[in-house]
XYZ file of C-alpha atoms in Angstrom:
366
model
C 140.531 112.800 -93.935
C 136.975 113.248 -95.658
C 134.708 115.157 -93.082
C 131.632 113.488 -91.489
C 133.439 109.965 -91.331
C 133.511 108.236 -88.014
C 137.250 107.619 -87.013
C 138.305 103.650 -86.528
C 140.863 102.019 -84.963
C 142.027 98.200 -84.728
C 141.623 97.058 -80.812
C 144.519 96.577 -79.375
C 145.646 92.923 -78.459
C 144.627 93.199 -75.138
C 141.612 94.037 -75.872
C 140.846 90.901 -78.037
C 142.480 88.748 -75.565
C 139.693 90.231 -72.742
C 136.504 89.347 -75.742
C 138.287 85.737 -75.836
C 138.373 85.266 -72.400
C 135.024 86.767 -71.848
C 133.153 84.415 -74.736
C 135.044 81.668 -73.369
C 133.008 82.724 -69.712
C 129.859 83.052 -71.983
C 130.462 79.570 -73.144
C 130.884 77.319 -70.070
C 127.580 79.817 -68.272
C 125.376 78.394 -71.600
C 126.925 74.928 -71.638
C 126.119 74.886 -67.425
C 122.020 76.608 -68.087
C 122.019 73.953 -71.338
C 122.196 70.404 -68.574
C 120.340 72.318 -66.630
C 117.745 72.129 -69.118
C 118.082 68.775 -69.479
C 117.994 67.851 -66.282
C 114.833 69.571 -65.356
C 113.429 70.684 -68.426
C 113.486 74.088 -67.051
C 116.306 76.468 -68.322
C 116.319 78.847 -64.355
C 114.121 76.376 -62.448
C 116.539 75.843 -59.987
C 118.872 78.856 -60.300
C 118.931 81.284 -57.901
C 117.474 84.549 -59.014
C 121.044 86.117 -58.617
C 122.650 83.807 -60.983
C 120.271 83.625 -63.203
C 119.029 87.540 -63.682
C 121.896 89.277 -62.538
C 123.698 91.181 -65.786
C 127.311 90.261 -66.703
C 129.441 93.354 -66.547
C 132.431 93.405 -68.755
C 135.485 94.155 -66.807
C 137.085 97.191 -67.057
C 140.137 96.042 -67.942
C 141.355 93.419 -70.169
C 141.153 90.169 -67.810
C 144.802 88.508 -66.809
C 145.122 84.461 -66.543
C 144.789 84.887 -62.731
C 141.348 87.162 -63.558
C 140.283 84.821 -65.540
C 140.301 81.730 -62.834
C 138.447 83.745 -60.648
C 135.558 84.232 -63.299
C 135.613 80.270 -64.041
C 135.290 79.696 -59.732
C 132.498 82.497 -59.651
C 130.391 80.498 -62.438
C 131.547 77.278 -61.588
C 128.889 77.451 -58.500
C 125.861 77.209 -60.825
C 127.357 73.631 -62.329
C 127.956 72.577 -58.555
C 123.914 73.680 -58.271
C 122.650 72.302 -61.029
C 124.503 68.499 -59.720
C 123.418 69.221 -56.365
C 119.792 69.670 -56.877
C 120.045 66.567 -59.287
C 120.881 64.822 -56.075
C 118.521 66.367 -53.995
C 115.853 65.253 -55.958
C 117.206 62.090 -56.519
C 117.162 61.547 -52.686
C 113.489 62.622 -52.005
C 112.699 59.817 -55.018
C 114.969 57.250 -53.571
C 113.766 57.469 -49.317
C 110.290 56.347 -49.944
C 111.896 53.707 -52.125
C 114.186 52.627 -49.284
C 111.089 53.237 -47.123
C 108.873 50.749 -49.145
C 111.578 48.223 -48.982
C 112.005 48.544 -45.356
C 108.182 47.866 -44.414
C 107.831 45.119 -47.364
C 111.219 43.520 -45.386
C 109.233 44.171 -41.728
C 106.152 42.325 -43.184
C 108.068 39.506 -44.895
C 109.541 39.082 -41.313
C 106.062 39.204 -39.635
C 104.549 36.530 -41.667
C 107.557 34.841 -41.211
C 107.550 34.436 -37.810
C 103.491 34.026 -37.691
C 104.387 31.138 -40.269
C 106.979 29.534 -38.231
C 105.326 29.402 -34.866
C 102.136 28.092 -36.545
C 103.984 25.615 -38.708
C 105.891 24.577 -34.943
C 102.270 23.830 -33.365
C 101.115 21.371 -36.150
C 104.445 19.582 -36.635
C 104.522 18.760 -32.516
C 107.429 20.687 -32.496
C 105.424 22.189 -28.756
C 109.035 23.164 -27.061
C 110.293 25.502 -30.285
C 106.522 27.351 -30.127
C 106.638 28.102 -25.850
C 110.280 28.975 -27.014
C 108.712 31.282 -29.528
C 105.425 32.352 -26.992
C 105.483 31.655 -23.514
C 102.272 31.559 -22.256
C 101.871 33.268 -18.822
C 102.637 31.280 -16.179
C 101.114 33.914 -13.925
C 97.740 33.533 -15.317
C 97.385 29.474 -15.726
C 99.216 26.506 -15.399
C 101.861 25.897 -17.922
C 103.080 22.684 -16.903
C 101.416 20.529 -19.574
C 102.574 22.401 -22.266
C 104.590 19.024 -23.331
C 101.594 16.400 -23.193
C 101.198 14.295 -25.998
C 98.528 14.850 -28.606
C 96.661 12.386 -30.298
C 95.338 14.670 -33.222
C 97.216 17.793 -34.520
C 95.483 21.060 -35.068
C 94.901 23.110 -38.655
C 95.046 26.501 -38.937
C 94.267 28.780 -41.134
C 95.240 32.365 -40.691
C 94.305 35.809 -42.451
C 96.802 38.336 -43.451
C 97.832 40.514 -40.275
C 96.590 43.415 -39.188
C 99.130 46.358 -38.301
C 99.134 49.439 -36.665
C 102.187 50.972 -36.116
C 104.298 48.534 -34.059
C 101.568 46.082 -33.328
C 99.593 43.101 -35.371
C 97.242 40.890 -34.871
C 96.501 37.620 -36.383
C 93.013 36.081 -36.305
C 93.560 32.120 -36.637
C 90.550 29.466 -37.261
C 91.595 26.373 -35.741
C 90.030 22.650 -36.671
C 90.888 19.095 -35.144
C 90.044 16.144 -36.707
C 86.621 14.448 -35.650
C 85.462 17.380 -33.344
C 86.025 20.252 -36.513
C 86.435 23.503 -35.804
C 85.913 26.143 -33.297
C 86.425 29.616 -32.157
C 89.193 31.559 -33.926
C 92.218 32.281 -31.686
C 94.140 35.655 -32.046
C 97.706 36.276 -32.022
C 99.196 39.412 -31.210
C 102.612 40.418 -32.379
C 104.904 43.599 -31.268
C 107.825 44.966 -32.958
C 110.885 45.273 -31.025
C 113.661 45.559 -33.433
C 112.270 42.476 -34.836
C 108.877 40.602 -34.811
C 108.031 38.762 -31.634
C 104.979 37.333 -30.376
C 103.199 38.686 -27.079
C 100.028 36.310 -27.100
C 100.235 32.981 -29.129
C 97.833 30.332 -29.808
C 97.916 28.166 -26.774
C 94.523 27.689 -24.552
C 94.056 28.447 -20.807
C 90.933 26.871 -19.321
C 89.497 24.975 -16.701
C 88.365 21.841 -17.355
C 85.200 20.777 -16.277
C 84.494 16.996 -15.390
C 82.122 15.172 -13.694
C 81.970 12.112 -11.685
C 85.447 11.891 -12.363
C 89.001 12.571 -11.307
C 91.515 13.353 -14.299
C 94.781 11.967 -13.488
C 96.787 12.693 -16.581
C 96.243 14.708 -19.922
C 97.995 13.343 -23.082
C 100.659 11.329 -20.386
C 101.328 14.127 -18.393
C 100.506 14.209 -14.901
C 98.059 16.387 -13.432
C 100.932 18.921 -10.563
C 99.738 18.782 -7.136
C 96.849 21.319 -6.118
C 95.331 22.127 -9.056
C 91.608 21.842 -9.369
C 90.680 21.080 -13.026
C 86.981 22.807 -12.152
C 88.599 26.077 -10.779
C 92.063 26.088 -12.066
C 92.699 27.243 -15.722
C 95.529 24.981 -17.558
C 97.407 26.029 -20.541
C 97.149 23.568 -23.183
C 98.015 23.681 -27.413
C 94.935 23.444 -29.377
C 94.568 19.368 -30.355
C 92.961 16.219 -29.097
C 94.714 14.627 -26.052
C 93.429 11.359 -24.358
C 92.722 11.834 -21.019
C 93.251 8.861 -18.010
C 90.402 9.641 -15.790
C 89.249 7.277 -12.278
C 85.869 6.751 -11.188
C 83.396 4.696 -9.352
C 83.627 1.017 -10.215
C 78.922 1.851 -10.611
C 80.218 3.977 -13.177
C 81.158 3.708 -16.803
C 82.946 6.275 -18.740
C 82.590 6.307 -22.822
C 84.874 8.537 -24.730
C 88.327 9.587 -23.162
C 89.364 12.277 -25.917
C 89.597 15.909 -24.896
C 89.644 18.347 -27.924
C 91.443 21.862 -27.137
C 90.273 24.228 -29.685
C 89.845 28.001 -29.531
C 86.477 27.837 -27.354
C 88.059 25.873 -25.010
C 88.463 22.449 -23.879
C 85.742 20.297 -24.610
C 85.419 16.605 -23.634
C 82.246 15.317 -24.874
C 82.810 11.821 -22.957
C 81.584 11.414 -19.142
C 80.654 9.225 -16.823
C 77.083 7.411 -16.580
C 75.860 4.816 -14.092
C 76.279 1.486 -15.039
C 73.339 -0.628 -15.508
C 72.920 -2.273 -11.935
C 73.203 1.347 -10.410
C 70.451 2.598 -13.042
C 67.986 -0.392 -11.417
C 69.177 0.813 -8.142
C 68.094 4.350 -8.423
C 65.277 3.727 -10.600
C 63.987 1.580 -7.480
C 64.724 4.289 -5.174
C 61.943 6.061 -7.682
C 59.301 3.585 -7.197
C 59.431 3.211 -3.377
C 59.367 6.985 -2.624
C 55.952 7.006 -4.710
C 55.040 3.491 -2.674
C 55.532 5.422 0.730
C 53.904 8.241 -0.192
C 50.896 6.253 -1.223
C 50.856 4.635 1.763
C 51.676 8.238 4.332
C 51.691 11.273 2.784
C 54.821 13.262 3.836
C 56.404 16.782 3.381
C 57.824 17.044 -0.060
C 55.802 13.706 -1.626
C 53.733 13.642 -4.508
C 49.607 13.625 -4.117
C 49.671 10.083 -4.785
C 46.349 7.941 -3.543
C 46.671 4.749 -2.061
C 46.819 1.535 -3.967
C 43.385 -0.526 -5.031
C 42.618 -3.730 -5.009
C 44.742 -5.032 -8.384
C 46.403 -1.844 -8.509
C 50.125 -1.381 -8.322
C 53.235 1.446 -8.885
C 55.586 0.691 -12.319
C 58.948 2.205 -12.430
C 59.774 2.975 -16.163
C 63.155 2.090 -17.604
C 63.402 4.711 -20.291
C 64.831 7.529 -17.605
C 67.013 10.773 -18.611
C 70.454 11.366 -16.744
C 72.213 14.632 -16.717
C 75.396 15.331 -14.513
C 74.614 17.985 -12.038
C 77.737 18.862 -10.405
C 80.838 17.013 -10.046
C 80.185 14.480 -7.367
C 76.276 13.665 -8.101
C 74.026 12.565 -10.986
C 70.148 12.549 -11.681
C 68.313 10.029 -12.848
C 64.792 11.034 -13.930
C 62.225 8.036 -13.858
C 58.896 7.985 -14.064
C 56.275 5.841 -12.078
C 52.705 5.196 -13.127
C 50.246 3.390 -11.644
C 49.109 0.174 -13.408
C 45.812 -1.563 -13.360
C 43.532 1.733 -11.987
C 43.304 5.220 -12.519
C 46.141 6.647 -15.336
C 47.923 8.508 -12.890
C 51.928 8.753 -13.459
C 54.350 11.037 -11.228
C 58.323 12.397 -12.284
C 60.546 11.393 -10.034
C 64.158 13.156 -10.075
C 67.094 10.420 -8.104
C 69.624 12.275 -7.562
C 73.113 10.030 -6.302
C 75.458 11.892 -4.462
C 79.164 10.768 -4.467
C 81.848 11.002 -1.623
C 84.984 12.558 -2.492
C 86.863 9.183 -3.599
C 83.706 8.142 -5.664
C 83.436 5.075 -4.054
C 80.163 5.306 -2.083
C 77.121 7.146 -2.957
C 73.854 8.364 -1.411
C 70.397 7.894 -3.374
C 68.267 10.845 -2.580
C 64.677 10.930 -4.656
C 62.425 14.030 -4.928
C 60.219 15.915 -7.034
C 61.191 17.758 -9.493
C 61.148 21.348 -8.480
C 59.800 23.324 -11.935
């Protein structure tokens, strides 16, 4: 053998069997790193420092089938990573998904049920919309719920407003001939589902004069309640009301419109035209007697002249005072003398049953 030459020898088959198995190894590590690439565009983004830094020591010996199976299991980790953290990430895109759907389903069902109800008011459909809201019956008188409109309601609501598990609803409201009024809130809690807590009906008193109300849209009035002191729940509409008063007094308009101010009946009752020269007389003998003896409480009035006498004007103002009296304001001038004129309030004050009256005149006190 020439000196200075290295000595060689073939490796043994063993040997090449371990470099098989061990490129093989090599092989399904690069494929595993390669999707991981792919995945995240990132070759050790989401490999743990020990699998990706630590070295790769060659065993000792040449690896056996059985050796070789445990290699495969110790890499086969990173692959189970790499698809795991795939997942992972898919979930933390896919739960605010799901939670976008969720709250665009919860709002669907909000405006559903705001739609419904509302749509249940304007059809008639009264019983499905107490079903839906019950007003308190605690808090006002929900008996005539079920009287009869004349005139539905319109409403027009904006887009709710929520915070958290609440909403609220602002609603304008119109009727036909008296327009619109007030908008009317709605308030809405979330219990599983969508329900409504306050709904659209009215509670009010309802103030009338010189008149007793005996039913509202054909329902009658329940024992012991006092329209002037007693709040009534009613739908927002226009309801005809039956109303008995004196037979001296005529009543003009009988239509009661419920909107979201209230209830507003813009009819009354006025005296009729023989009770208007009644009171109107009252006027001009008050003045008369306190020409003739001045008393506590009259006018300075000085007597009648020769040619001179007291005229009762027939262009008055009434305005209901309370609920069993009205005030006739006249106005008395003397005629053929001195220009002197005096404002007389008459003020008639009813009995309970309307049916008699007493005429009581008097200066006005501003």
């Amino acid at each position: 053998m020439t000196e200075g030459m290295p000595d060689f020898a073939m490796p043994s088959e063993e040997e090449l069997a371990r470099q098989r198995a061990q490129a093989e190894d090599d092989a399904r590590e690069a494929s595993a790193r390669a999707a991981l690439v792919d995945e995240r565009g990132e070759a050790t983004a989401d490999v743990p420092p020990t699998l990706a830094s630590a070295p790769v020591r060659a065993p000792s010996a040449v690896a056996s089938p059985a050796r070789r199976r445990i290699l495969a299991i110790v890499r086969n980790p990173v692959v189970t990573f790499v698809a795991g953290a795939a997942l992972v990430a898919a979930a933390f895109v896919a739960v605010p998904a799901i939670q976008r759907q969720a709250e665009e389903g919860s709002l669907a069902e909000l405006d559903r049920v705001v739609a419904d109800y509302v749509s249940a008011i304007e059809s008639g459909d009264l019983e499905t919309a107490s079903r839906m809201a019950p007003p308190d019956a605690a808090y006002a008188e929900d008996s005539l719920l079920d009287a009869v409109r004349t005139a539905a309601p319109a409403f027009t609501c904006a887009d709710p407003n929520v915070d958290g598990d609440v909403a609220t609803v602002s609603c304008g409201v119109s009727v036909p001939t008296f327009g619109a009024g007030a908008p009317i809130r709605m308030r809405l809690v979330r219990d599983g589902g969508w329900r409504i807590e306050t709904g659209l009906a009215v509670a009010s008193p309802l103030f009338v004069t010189l008149a007793r109300v005996d039913a509202i849209g054909g329902a009658a009035l329940p024992d012991g309640v006092d329209l002037l002191e007693d709040p009534i729940w009613l739908y927002p509409g226009v309801y005809d009301l039956e109303v008995t008063t004196s037979p001296r007094l005529d009543v003009e308009g009988t239509e009661l419109a419920v909107l979201g101010d209230g209830f507003l009946w813009f009819g009354g009752a006025s005296p009729d035209p023989a009770m208007l020269d009644e009171m109107r007389t009252a006027a001009l003998d008050y003045v008369t007697a306190c020409a003739e003896t001045a008393a506590a409480g009259c006018p300075e009035v000085a007597p009648l002249g020769p040619g001179e006498r007291f005229e009762a004007l027939g262009d008055g103002y009434t305005t209901s005072s309370g609920s069993l009296e009205v005030v006739l304001g006249v106005l008395v001038r003397r005629v053929g003398g001195a220009p002197d004129q005096w404002g007389i309030d008459v003020r008639a004050v009813f009995e309970e049953d309307l049916q008699s009256y007493t005429v009581v005149p008097s200066v006005p006190s501003f």
